[in-house]
Short mmCIF file of C-alpha atoms in Angstrom, two decimals:
data_model
loop_
_atom_site.label_atom_id
_atom_site.label_comp_id
_atom_site.label_asym_id
_atom_site.label_seq_id
_atom_site.Cartn_x
_atom_site.Cartn_y
_atom_site.Cartn_z
CA UNK A 27 16.54 19.44 30.55
CA UNK A 28 18.81 22.06 31.43
CA UNK A 29 20.93 21.56 28.75
CA UNK A 30 18.07 22.89 26.57
CA UNK A 31 17.89 26.27 28.21
CA UNK A 32 21.13 27.77 26.79
CA UNK A 33 20.09 31.00 28.75
CA UNK A 34 17.02 31.80 27.10
CA UNK A 35 18.93 33.90 24.55
CA UNK A 36 16.42 34.89 21.66
CA UNK A 37 16.33 33.01 18.94
CA UNK A 38 18.65 35.24 15.58
CA UNK A 39 20.05 34.38 12.45
CA UNK A 40 23.52 33.15 12.73
CA UNK A 41 24.69 36.34 11.20
CA UNK A 42 27.23 38.07 13.13
CA UNK A 43 28.24 41.35 11.53
CA UNK A 44 26.13 43.85 8.93
CA UNK A 45 25.88 43.73 6.29
CA UNK A 46 24.91 40.33 5.51
CA UNK A 47 26.45 38.69 2.15
CA UNK A 48 24.58 38.79 -1.21
CA UNK A 49 24.73 34.76 -0.83
CA UNK A 50 22.90 34.83 2.78
CA UNK A 51 20.50 37.38 1.52
CA UNK A 52 19.73 34.96 -1.32
CA UNK A 53 19.19 32.27 1.07
CA UNK A 54 17.40 34.06 3.14
CA UNK A 55 14.79 34.58 0.19
CA UNK A 56 15.02 31.01 -0.46
CA UNK A 57 14.18 30.07 3.39
CA UNK A 58 10.95 32.70 3.05
CA UNK A 59 9.83 31.05 -0.04
CA UNK A 60 9.87 27.74 1.74
CA UNK A 61 8.09 29.40 4.70
CA UNK A 62 5.31 30.64 2.73
CA UNK A 63 4.81 28.21 0.41
CA UNK A 64 4.85 24.70 2.71
CA UNK A 65 2.59 23.79 5.12
CA UNK A 66 2.74 25.09 8.64
CA UNK A 67 0.85 25.67 11.78
CA UNK A 68 0.38 29.43 10.49
CA UNK A 69 -0.63 28.48 6.81
CA UNK A 70 -2.86 26.14 7.14
CA UNK A 71 -4.78 28.78 9.54
CA UNK A 72 -4.48 31.46 6.77
CA UNK A 73 -4.07 29.72 3.99
CA UNK A 74 -0.78 28.59 1.41
CA UNK A 75 0.93 30.59 -1.32
CA UNK A 76 2.02 29.14 -4.67
CA UNK A 77 5.78 28.75 -4.69
CA UNK A 78 5.91 31.50 -7.67
CA UNK A 79 3.76 34.10 -5.49
CA UNK A 80 6.08 33.06 -2.77
CA UNK A 81 9.43 33.83 -4.07
CA UNK A 82 7.99 36.97 -5.40
CA UNK A 83 6.79 38.36 -1.69
CA UNK A 84 10.02 37.26 -0.57
CA UNK A 85 12.57 38.82 -2.60
CA UNK A 86 10.17 42.20 -2.09
CA UNK A 87 9.87 41.29 1.59
CA UNK A 88 13.80 40.72 1.79
CA UNK A 89 14.54 43.95 0.13
CA UNK A 90 12.24 46.26 2.15
CA UNK A 91 13.85 45.16 5.36
CA UNK A 92 17.19 45.06 4.22
CA UNK A 93 16.87 48.56 3.59
CA UNK A 94 15.26 49.42 7.09
CA UNK A 95 17.90 47.47 8.82
CA UNK A 96 20.72 49.14 6.72
CA UNK A 97 19.34 53.18 7.51
CA UNK A 98 19.33 51.58 11.21
CA UNK A 99 23.03 50.31 10.43
CA UNK A 100 24.10 53.80 9.30
CA UNK A 101 22.76 55.82 12.21
CA UNK A 102 24.89 53.59 14.43
CA UNK A 103 28.13 53.39 12.33
CA UNK A 104 30.40 52.46 15.28
CA UNK A 105 28.07 49.54 16.19
CA UNK A 106 29.21 46.11 15.50
CA UNK A 107 25.87 45.50 13.30
CA UNK A 108 24.28 43.13 15.64
CA UNK A 109 21.25 45.30 16.24
CA UNK A 110 20.49 46.01 12.40
CA UNK A 111 20.94 42.15 12.17
CA UNK A 112 18.15 41.88 14.84
CA UNK A 113 15.62 44.32 13.14
CA UNK A 114 16.55 42.49 9.64
CA UNK A 115 15.19 38.99 11.66
CA UNK A 116 12.60 40.71 13.22
CA UNK A 117 10.96 42.91 10.54
CA UNK A 118 11.12 39.58 7.83
CA UNK A 119 9.11 37.57 9.83
CA UNK A 120 6.50 40.04 10.73
CA UNK A 121 5.89 40.53 7.51
CA UNK A 122 6.29 37.29 6.18
CA UNK A 123 3.19 36.36 8.73
CA UNK A 124 1.31 39.24 7.20
CA UNK A 125 1.76 37.84 3.64
CA UNK A 126 0.02 34.85 5.24
CA UNK A 127 -2.85 36.50 6.73
CA UNK A 128 -3.71 38.50 3.68
CA UNK A 129 -3.78 35.25 1.79
CA UNK A 130 -3.14 34.05 -2.06
CA UNK A 131 -3.19 36.66 -4.52
CA UNK A 132 -1.67 39.40 -2.25
CA UNK A 133 1.88 40.91 -2.32
CA UNK A 134 3.95 42.49 -0.05
CA UNK A 135 4.07 46.25 -1.09
CA UNK A 136 4.37 47.77 2.10
CA UNK A 137 6.42 50.70 2.34
CA UNK A 138 7.47 49.37 5.75
CA UNK A 139 7.55 46.28 7.95
CA UNK A 140 4.06 45.76 9.54
CA UNK A 141 3.82 44.58 13.23
CA UNK A 142 2.33 41.49 14.15
CA UNK A 143 -1.59 41.83 15.47
CA UNK A 144 -3.39 39.70 18.16
CA UNK A 145 -5.13 37.06 17.21
CA UNK A 146 -8.78 37.98 16.79
CA UNK A 147 -11.90 36.40 18.51
CA UNK A 148 -13.29 33.35 16.48
CA UNK A 149 -10.25 32.33 15.89
CA UNK A 150 -9.01 28.76 15.85
CA UNK A 151 -5.07 29.15 16.60
CA UNK A 152 -3.51 30.00 20.35
CA UNK A 153 -0.05 30.53 19.82
CA UNK A 154 1.86 31.71 22.87
CA UNK A 155 5.33 31.05 21.50
CA UNK A 156 6.30 34.61 20.28
CA UNK A 157 8.59 37.02 22.07
CA UNK A 158 11.99 36.44 24.33
CA UNK A 159 11.91 32.65 25.50
CA UNK A 160 11.16 32.60 29.09
CA UNK A 161 9.85 30.79 32.24
CA UNK A 162 6.14 30.46 32.46
CA UNK A 163 4.88 30.16 36.42
CA UNK A 164 1.30 30.26 37.71
CA UNK A 165 -0.17 33.77 37.03
CA UNK A 166 1.32 34.39 33.70
CA UNK A 167 0.10 30.45 32.32
CA UNK A 168 -3.40 31.66 33.54
CA UNK A 169 -3.16 34.72 31.57
CA UNK A 170 -1.87 33.18 28.62
CA UNK A 171 -4.35 30.51 28.54
CA UNK A 172 -7.56 32.50 29.12
CA UNK A 173 -8.89 32.37 25.61
CA UNK A 174 -9.35 28.80 25.80
CA UNK A 175 -11.57 29.50 29.03
CA UNK A 176 -14.39 31.61 27.48
CA UNK A 177 -17.38 30.24 26.72
CA UNK A 178 -17.86 28.99 22.78
CA UNK A 179 -14.33 29.55 21.97
CA UNK A 180 -13.03 27.39 19.04
CA UNK A 181 -9.94 26.95 19.40
CA UNK A 182 -8.22 23.64 17.92
CA UNK A 183 -4.37 24.32 17.45
CA UNK A 184 -2.12 25.28 20.21
CA UNK A 185 1.39 26.24 20.26
CA UNK A 186 3.41 26.49 23.69
CA UNK A 187 6.60 26.46 22.34
CA UNK A 188 9.61 29.04 23.03
CA UNK A 189 7.59 28.90 26.46
CA UNK A 190 9.29 27.21 29.57
CA UNK A 191 6.63 25.49 31.97
CA UNK A 192 6.97 24.85 35.83
CA UNK A 193 5.23 22.34 37.52
CA UNK A 194 2.52 25.24 39.18
CA UNK A 195 2.10 26.69 35.76
CA UNK A 196 1.37 23.12 34.35
CA UNK A 197 -1.04 22.56 37.14
CA UNK A 198 -2.65 25.99 35.83
CA UNK A 199 -2.60 24.73 32.35
CA UNK A 200 -4.16 21.44 32.98
CA UNK A 201 -7.67 21.76 33.92
CA UNK A 202 -7.85 24.28 30.86
CA UNK A 203 -6.26 21.66 28.44
CA UNK A 204 -8.56 18.78 29.65
CA UNK A 205 -11.94 21.18 29.15
CA UNK A 206 -11.11 22.19 25.41
CA UNK A 207 -9.08 18.76 24.96
CA UNK A 208 -11.94 17.65 22.71
CA UNK A 209 -11.70 20.34 19.87
CA UNK A 210 -8.11 20.51 20.05
CA UNK A 211 -6.75 19.17 16.09
CA UNK A 212 -3.00 20.24 16.35
CA UNK A 213 -0.99 20.08 19.61
CA UNK A 214 2.58 21.77 19.92
CA UNK A 215 4.74 21.62 22.97
CA UNK A 216 8.09 21.64 21.54
CA UNK A 217 10.89 23.11 23.37
CA UNK A 218 8.10 24.08 26.39
CA UNK A 219 10.19 22.72 29.92
CA UNK A 220 13.75 24.32 28.77
CA UNK A 221 15.94 25.19 31.74
CA UNK A 222 14.16 22.96 33.98
CA UNK A 223 15.54 20.43 36.61
CA UNK A 224 14.63 16.59 35.19
CA UNK A 225 11.82 15.87 37.66
CA UNK A 226 10.34 18.67 37.23
CA UNK A 227 10.52 18.56 33.83
CA UNK A 228 8.75 15.11 33.02
CA UNK A 229 6.14 16.20 36.13
CA UNK A 230 5.27 18.76 33.74
CA UNK A 231 5.13 16.45 30.64
CA UNK A 232 3.02 14.41 32.38
CA UNK A 233 0.42 16.76 33.56
CA UNK A 234 0.06 17.67 30.26
CA UNK A 235 -0.07 14.32 29.15
CA UNK A 236 -2.62 13.51 31.19
CA UNK A 237 -4.90 16.39 30.42
CA UNK A 238 -4.64 15.78 26.48
CA UNK A 239 -5.11 12.17 27.04
CA UNK A 240 -8.20 11.27 24.72
CA UNK A 241 -7.82 14.15 21.97
CA UNK A 242 -8.49 13.43 18.54
CA UNK A 243 -5.05 14.96 16.98
CA UNK A 244 -4.15 14.80 13.69
CA UNK A 245 -0.70 16.64 14.46
CA UNK A 246 1.40 16.43 17.45
CA UNK A 247 4.93 18.26 17.82
CA UNK A 248 6.86 17.16 21.15
CA UNK A 249 10.58 18.63 19.92
CA UNK A 250 13.33 20.24 21.40
CA UNK A 251 12.25 18.13 25.03
CA UNK A 252 15.41 16.36 25.53
CA UNK A 253 12.88 13.45 26.46
CA UNK A 254 15.04 10.45 25.97
CA UNK A 255 13.26 7.54 27.13
CA UNK A 256 11.88 9.02 30.36
CA UNK A 257 10.70 11.68 28.62
CA UNK A 258 8.80 9.20 25.96
CA UNK A 259 7.62 7.51 28.85
CA UNK A 260 6.00 10.66 30.58
CA UNK A 261 4.00 11.29 27.62
CA UNK A 262 2.71 7.60 27.49
CA UNK A 263 -1.07 8.52 28.32
CA UNK A 264 -1.17 11.02 25.42
CA UNK A 265 0.88 9.18 22.95
CA UNK A 266 -1.30 5.47 23.63
CA UNK A 267 -4.94 7.56 22.72
CA UNK A 268 -3.58 9.03 19.78
CA UNK A 269 -4.89 6.87 16.62
CA UNK A 270 -5.25 9.41 13.94
CA UNK A 271 -2.32 11.34 13.95
CA UNK A 272 -1.24 12.39 10.69
CA UNK A 273 1.44 14.55 11.52
CA UNK A 274 4.63 13.46 14.00
CA UNK A 275 7.42 15.56 14.97
CA UNK A 276 10.03 14.07 17.65
CA UNK A 277 13.48 15.91 16.87
CA UNK A 278 16.32 17.37 19.30
CA UNK A 279 14.62 14.69 22.03
CA UNK A 280 17.68 12.76 22.76
CA UNK A 281 16.01 9.34 21.22
CA UNK A 282 18.02 6.38 21.88
CA UNK A 283 17.60 2.71 21.50
CA UNK A 284 15.92 2.54 24.50
CA UNK A 285 13.92 5.85 23.93
CA UNK A 286 13.09 4.77 20.09
CA UNK A 287 11.56 1.66 21.45
CA UNK A 288 9.05 3.32 23.95
CA UNK A 289 8.02 5.68 21.20
CA UNK A 290 7.08 2.37 19.19
CA UNK A 291 5.57 0.89 21.38
CA UNK A 292 3.32 3.86 22.89
CA UNK A 293 1.72 4.93 19.59
CA UNK A 294 -0.85 2.34 18.78
CA UNK A 295 -1.51 3.11 15.16
CA UNK A 296 0.37 5.00 12.85
CA UNK A 297 -1.67 4.08 9.90
CA UNK A 298 -2.78 7.97 8.78
CA UNK A 299 0.20 8.99 9.56
CA UNK A 300 1.44 11.66 7.11
CA UNK A 301 4.47 13.57 7.98
CA UNK A 302 6.96 11.34 10.33
CA UNK A 303 10.05 13.37 11.36
CA UNK A 304 13.15 12.54 13.65
CA UNK A 305 16.44 14.55 13.56
CA UNK A 306 19.42 15.47 15.63
CA UNK A 307 18.59 12.21 17.36
CA UNK A 308 21.01 9.83 18.74
CA UNK A 309 19.03 6.68 17.71
CA UNK A 310 21.89 4.64 16.15
CA UNK A 311 21.88 1.28 14.55
CA UNK A 312 20.03 -0.21 17.54
CA UNK A 313 17.39 2.13 17.88
CA UNK A 314 16.76 2.60 14.05
CA UNK A 315 15.21 -0.84 14.13
CA UNK A 316 12.21 0.61 16.31
CA UNK A 317 12.34 3.50 13.79
CA UNK A 318 11.81 1.32 11.26
CA UNK A 319 9.04 -0.78 12.69
CA UNK A 320 6.98 2.24 13.12
CA UNK A 321 7.79 2.94 9.42
CA UNK A 322 6.18 -0.19 8.08
CA UNK A 323 3.24 0.44 9.73
CA UNK A 324 2.77 3.53 8.14
CA UNK A 325 2.12 2.81 4.39
CA UNK A 326 0.64 6.65 3.74
CA UNK A 327 3.99 8.30 4.67
CA UNK A 328 4.77 11.31 2.81
CA UNK A 329 7.12 13.24 4.36
CA UNK A 330 10.20 10.99 6.14
CA UNK A 331 12.89 12.87 7.92
CA UNK A 332 15.47 10.70 10.21
CA UNK A 333 18.75 13.18 9.63
CA UNK A 334 21.61 13.37 11.74
CA UNK A 335 20.56 10.39 14.06
CA UNK A 336 24.08 8.39 14.02
CA UNK A 337 22.22 5.52 12.20
CA UNK A 338 25.03 3.18 10.31
CA UNK A 339 24.88 0.55 8.07
CA UNK A 340 22.98 -2.52 9.56
CA UNK A 341 20.75 0.47 10.92
CA UNK A 342 20.46 1.84 7.56
CA UNK A 343 19.92 -1.11 5.72
CA UNK A 344 16.89 -1.77 8.08
CA UNK A 345 15.24 1.50 7.64
CA UNK A 346 15.77 1.14 3.36
CA UNK A 347 14.03 -2.07 3.95
CA UNK A 348 11.72 -0.30 6.00
CA UNK A 349 10.15 2.43 3.44
CA UNK A 350 9.84 0.01 1.15
CA UNK A 351 6.16 -0.40 2.81
CA UNK A 352 5.49 3.68 2.28
CA UNK A 353 4.90 3.73 -1.36
CA UNK A 354 2.96 7.28 -1.21
CA UNK A 355 6.38 8.58 0.24
CA UNK A 356 6.64 12.36 -1.46
CA UNK A 357 10.00 13.20 0.72
CA UNK A 358 12.90 11.35 2.33
CA UNK A 359 15.14 13.16 4.28
CA UNK A 360 17.91 10.90 5.50
CA UNK A 361 21.10 13.43 5.48
CA UNK A 362 24.13 13.07 8.21
CA UNK A 363 24.15 9.66 8.99
CA UNK A 364 26.78 6.62 8.21
CA UNK A 365 24.99 4.41 5.50
CA UNK A 366 27.78 3.69 3.56
CA UNK A 367 28.12 1.90 0.35
CA UNK A 368 25.88 -1.54 1.73
CA UNK A 369 22.79 0.97 2.97
CA UNK A 370 22.73 2.87 -0.62
CA UNK A 371 22.67 0.07 -2.26
CA UNK A 372 19.80 -1.56 0.02
CA UNK A 373 17.73 2.02 -0.24
CA UNK A 374 18.92 1.97 -4.00
CA UNK A 375 16.40 -1.89 -4.11
CA UNK A 376 13.69 0.14 -2.02
CA UNK A 377 13.60 3.48 -4.68
CA UNK A 378 11.91 1.46 -7.57
CA UNK A 379 9.03 1.36 -4.93
CA UNK A 380 8.71 5.47 -4.37
CA UNK A 381 7.23 6.47 -7.93
CA UNK A 382 5.95 9.62 -5.58
CA UNK A 383 9.02 10.78 -4.95
CA UNK A 384 9.38 14.72 -5.40
CA UNK A 385 12.65 15.62 -2.72
CA UNK A 386 15.79 13.43 -1.82
CA UNK A 387 17.90 14.61 0.70
CA UNK A 388 21.11 11.79 1.00
CA UNK A 389 24.00 14.26 1.90
CA UNK A 390 26.88 13.14 4.23
CA UNK A 391 26.01 9.02 4.35
CA UNK A 392 29.21 7.83 2.69
CA UNK A 393 27.77 6.46 -0.36
CA UNK A 394 30.91 6.73 -2.16
CA UNK A 395 31.04 6.41 -5.62
CA UNK A 396 29.36 2.56 -5.65
CA UNK A 397 26.44 3.39 -3.58
CA UNK A 398 26.03 6.72 -4.90
CA UNK A 399 25.69 5.40 -8.51
CA UNK A 400 23.05 2.60 -7.33
CA UNK A 401 20.91 4.69 -6.00
CA UNK A 402 21.19 7.36 -9.18
CA UNK A 403 19.92 4.57 -11.31
CA UNK A 404 17.15 3.63 -9.47
CA UNK A 405 16.04 7.30 -9.40
CA UNK A 406 16.87 7.51 -12.92
CA UNK A 407 14.22 5.02 -13.53
CA UNK A 408 11.66 5.67 -10.78
CA UNK A 409 11.69 9.26 -10.20
CA UNK A 410 12.22 11.71 -13.09
CA UNK A 411 9.81 14.17 -11.60
CA UNK A 412 12.29 14.93 -8.76
CA UNK A 413 12.73 18.69 -8.14
CA UNK A 414 15.29 18.46 -5.15
CA UNK A 415 18.65 15.96 -5.13
CA UNK A 416 21.13 16.95 -1.87
CA UNK A 417 24.25 14.28 -2.36
CA UNK A 418 27.23 16.37 -0.54
CA UNK A 419 29.50 14.81 1.23
CA UNK A 420 29.88 11.59 -0.42
CA UNK A 421 33.24 11.08 -1.22
CA UNK A 422 32.01 11.32 -5.15
CA UNK A 423 34.61 11.74 -7.73
CA UNK A 424 34.53 11.81 -11.21
CA UNK A 425 34.29 8.22 -11.98
CA UNK A 426 30.63 8.76 -10.96
CA UNK A 427 30.14 11.62 -12.83
CA UNK A 428 28.60 9.89 -16.07
CA UNK A 429 25.70 8.01 -13.79
CA UNK A 430 24.92 11.11 -12.27
CA UNK A 431 24.89 13.12 -15.42
CA UNK A 432 22.71 10.20 -16.95
CA UNK A 433 20.28 10.53 -14.13
CA UNK A 434 19.76 14.44 -14.56
CA UNK A 435 19.75 14.31 -18.03
CA UNK A 436 16.30 12.40 -17.17
CA UNK A 437 15.50 14.84 -14.38
CA UNK A 438 14.11 18.06 -16.26
CA UNK A 439 11.68 19.15 -13.31
CA UNK A 440 14.88 19.54 -10.95
CA UNK A 441 14.78 22.66 -9.39
CA UNK A 442 17.25 22.28 -6.91
CA UNK A 443 20.72 20.27 -7.09
CA UNK A 444 23.54 19.94 -4.53
CA UNK A 445 26.89 18.37 -5.27
CA UNK A 446 28.85 20.25 -2.81
CA UNK A 447 31.88 18.96 -0.76
CA UNK A 448 32.62 15.72 -3.31
CA UNK A 449 35.34 15.52 -5.44
CA UNK A 450 34.45 15.87 -9.18
CA UNK A 451 37.15 17.43 -10.17
CA UNK A 452 37.25 19.45 -13.93
CA UNK A 453 36.80 16.11 -15.27
CA UNK A 454 33.52 15.13 -13.35
CA UNK A 455 32.38 19.17 -13.53
CA UNK A 456 32.53 19.08 -17.34
CA UNK A 457 30.42 15.96 -17.46
CA UNK A 458 27.67 16.95 -15.10
CA UNK A 459 27.92 20.69 -16.45
CA UNK A 460 27.21 19.31 -19.69
CA UNK A 461 23.80 17.16 -18.73
CA UNK A 462 21.90 20.68 -17.17
CA UNK A 463 23.27 22.76 -19.71
CA UNK A 464 20.10 22.26 -22.51
CA UNK A 465 16.66 22.06 -20.70
CA UNK A 466 16.12 21.70 -17.02
CA UNK A 467 14.20 24.75 -17.52
CA UNK A 468 13.16 24.90 -14.16
CA UNK A 469 16.41 24.95 -12.21
CA UNK A 470 16.96 27.20 -9.44
CA UNK A 471 19.84 26.44 -7.35
CA UNK A 472 22.85 25.04 -7.87
CA UNK A 473 25.72 23.91 -5.25
CA UNK A 474 28.56 22.32 -6.37
CA UNK A 475 31.26 23.77 -4.04
CA UNK A 476 34.22 22.30 -2.50
CA UNK A 477 34.82 20.02 -5.30
CA UNK A 478 38.34 20.08 -6.24
CA UNK A 479 37.59 21.85 -9.55
CA UNK A 480 39.34 25.23 -11.27
CA UNK A 481 38.51 27.29 -14.52
CA UNK A 482 37.63 24.75 -16.51
CA UNK A 483 34.50 23.32 -14.08
CA UNK A 484 33.66 26.70 -12.95
CA UNK A 485 33.32 27.99 -17.13
CA UNK A 486 31.32 24.96 -17.49
CA UNK A 487 28.60 25.38 -14.50
CA UNK A 488 28.55 28.99 -15.45
CA UNK A 489 27.37 28.13 -18.88
CA UNK A 490 25.16 25.40 -17.71
CA UNK A 491 23.03 27.83 -15.57
CA UNK A 492 23.35 31.30 -17.44
CA UNK A 493 20.50 31.35 -19.90
CA UNK A 494 17.59 29.82 -17.14
CA UNK A 495 15.20 32.14 -16.40
CA UNK A 496 14.68 32.18 -12.75
CA UNK A 497 17.75 30.80 -11.49
CA UNK A 498 18.71 31.94 -8.27
CA UNK A 499 21.99 30.33 -6.98
CA UNK A 500 25.20 29.11 -8.42
CA UNK A 501 27.50 28.40 -5.69
CA UNK A 502 31.59 27.52 -6.62
CA UNK A 503 33.04 28.45 -3.60
CA UNK A 504 35.76 26.49 -2.19
CA UNK A 505 37.38 25.27 -5.45
CA UNK A 506 40.95 26.13 -6.98
CA UNK A 507 39.36 28.76 -9.42
CA UNK A 508 41.90 31.26 -10.70
CA UNK A 509 41.10 35.23 -11.05
CA UNK A 510 40.97 34.56 -14.22
CA UNK A 511 38.47 31.91 -14.05
CA UNK A 512 36.15 33.88 -11.73
CA UNK A 513 36.24 36.66 -14.39
CA UNK A 514 35.47 34.37 -17.48
CA UNK A 515 32.25 32.78 -15.07
CA UNK A 516 31.03 36.75 -14.73
CA UNK A 517 31.19 37.40 -18.28
CA UNK A 518 29.22 34.06 -19.02
CA UNK A 519 26.90 34.73 -16.41
CA UNK A 520 26.41 38.62 -17.88
CA UNK A 521 25.80 37.38 -21.34
CA UNK A 522 23.53 34.82 -20.24
CA UNK A 523 19.95 35.67 -19.30
CA UNK A 524 20.68 35.99 -15.78
CA UNK A 525 22.93 38.95 -13.80
CA UNK A 526 25.74 38.44 -11.40
CA UNK A 527 23.12 38.19 -8.85
CA UNK A 528 23.16 34.96 -9.01
CA UNK A 529 26.77 34.00 -7.94
CA UNK A 530 27.40 33.51 -4.51
CA UNK A 531 30.30 34.33 -2.33
CA UNK A 532 33.81 33.01 -3.20
CA UNK A 533 35.41 33.76 0.26
CA UNK A 534 37.08 30.37 0.05
CA UNK A 535 37.54 29.97 -3.00
CA UNK A 536 41.78 29.75 -3.49
CA UNK A 537 43.26 30.53 -6.74
CA UNK A 538 46.25 29.20 -5.80
CA UNK A 539 45.24 25.98 -5.19
CA UNK A 540 44.98 23.20 -7.06
CA UNK A 541 44.13 19.24 -7.37
CA UNK A 542 46.37 16.79 -5.22
CA UNK A 543 49.52 16.41 -7.75
CA UNK A 544 49.59 12.86 -6.53
CA UNK A 545 46.04 12.13 -8.37
CA UNK A 546 46.44 10.30 -11.61
CA UNK A 547 43.05 12.33 -12.76
CA UNK A 548 44.51 16.29 -11.86
CA UNK A 549 44.67 18.52 -14.54
CA UNK A 550 47.05 20.78 -14.27
CA UNK A 551 46.27 24.77 -15.29
CA UNK A 552 47.95 24.79 -19.07
CA UNK A 553 45.57 21.83 -20.23
CA UNK A 554 42.62 23.49 -18.94
CA UNK A 555 41.11 25.09 -22.27
CA UNK A 556 42.19 21.44 -24.15
CA UNK A 557 39.98 19.80 -21.28
CA UNK A 558 37.57 22.20 -21.93
CA UNK A 559 37.64 21.59 -25.76
CA UNK A 560 37.46 18.20 -25.63
CA UNK A 561 34.71 17.15 -23.27
CA UNK A 562 32.02 20.32 -24.25
CA UNK A 563 31.04 18.10 -26.60
CA UNK A 564 30.04 15.23 -24.36
CA UNK A 565 26.42 14.48 -24.45
CA UNK A 566 24.73 12.27 -22.04
CA UNK A 567 22.27 9.39 -23.46
CA UNK A 568 18.97 8.82 -22.31
CA UNK A 569 17.51 5.50 -22.07
CA UNK A 570 15.06 4.17 -24.49
#
């Protein structure tokens, strides 16, 4: 458990110096938009914002907080900017909460960031996760949980994340939690034993588990606790008593084969489960079999995340086949695994059973052309309503571009397309960009960074997004675009409906670079205009 402590440093953004880059600011706006418009413990309390309203609020919040932090930085010109970054992060969080508290229809028009306010009597959420990470001992536990001891309290949701409980503190918390367990519907005990010796941490888990046994929860988060099999079994009394869970989060928990087996055995029913998130575990192919069993028993699953879990081809095939039972799935995230071509083909056979998909994340799966084309052909038929498609880092080259383009032509609701870290080069870039030029009115983000293209590809992608109102970010970084090409991209964007603000950072672009000379598809700089001319008229044919 000690590895989880990280010396109790406060969580901050990863920005190192002030000011942040334009792309960082844009991505922060998108992150805030998502936080304001997707379900969380706060939005369930105060209400969700629509995506457009959330985006407007996010832009205003970012601008206000950037201005405030920039003024702070100017007063300390010899500093490294870290205090400005902390202020920027802190104030954006505060203002987001204020916007959520005011509810839909309210915009962030405050002149300055507003401090958070304490929970009022009658609130249904007890959240003690704020502030710096710290050890909690008996006296502080008694104080923090005192609202739960008041007669007639109506708390239904509790969040203990970011505070590390010792055994003495857990012994104080146990009876209090047991006294209110019948009214609780949501429990977040993620990251609540950080820095504790393993034996003590397991005792804390057992105490909390025993206290909450028999509660009828719809939401349970046990992430970030370095559980392993011992940790999963320490929660056995709580897990075995849950038959109505709708959301279960087990992320960054060291879930190995044995731990996955224990989890699958302990939870008696997942028939009502709508959200199941595994991320950053060590599940592997063997553990994937047990995760697949849980998935098969979850016919109402709407959001499934099993990213960064070391699952290879065999596990990927098992998981892909199991997903066929989840006919209501809307969001699927399998990023950063070792699926390979065979698992990609297995997934393509399952996708026709998932007609409600809205978001699919398949980056870094080693799908290659064959696996990618199989998946795209399936999506073209089964999920034309897709809004998010991620296929970064799959070794896709120009030979797959026609299949990509045909699929994209069918997806007119697409809002986010990530094709970064592939090998499209100019030939593939032009074909794909052409498919995005017409329609796709809702497209907001396009990431084609690190794809080995030059002036031609850059110009085509700029043309594809230049006249899309509401477009937010074009990332063409990490390619081989000449200085003249960059100027052309800027001119195209300025001539369209969008400003240069949509162009992401170009700090990793290599104007002198070019595709490998021994690649038969490589294009010389002298041939760019000819290639551009030839491929501009390429049309994407949609199936009847």
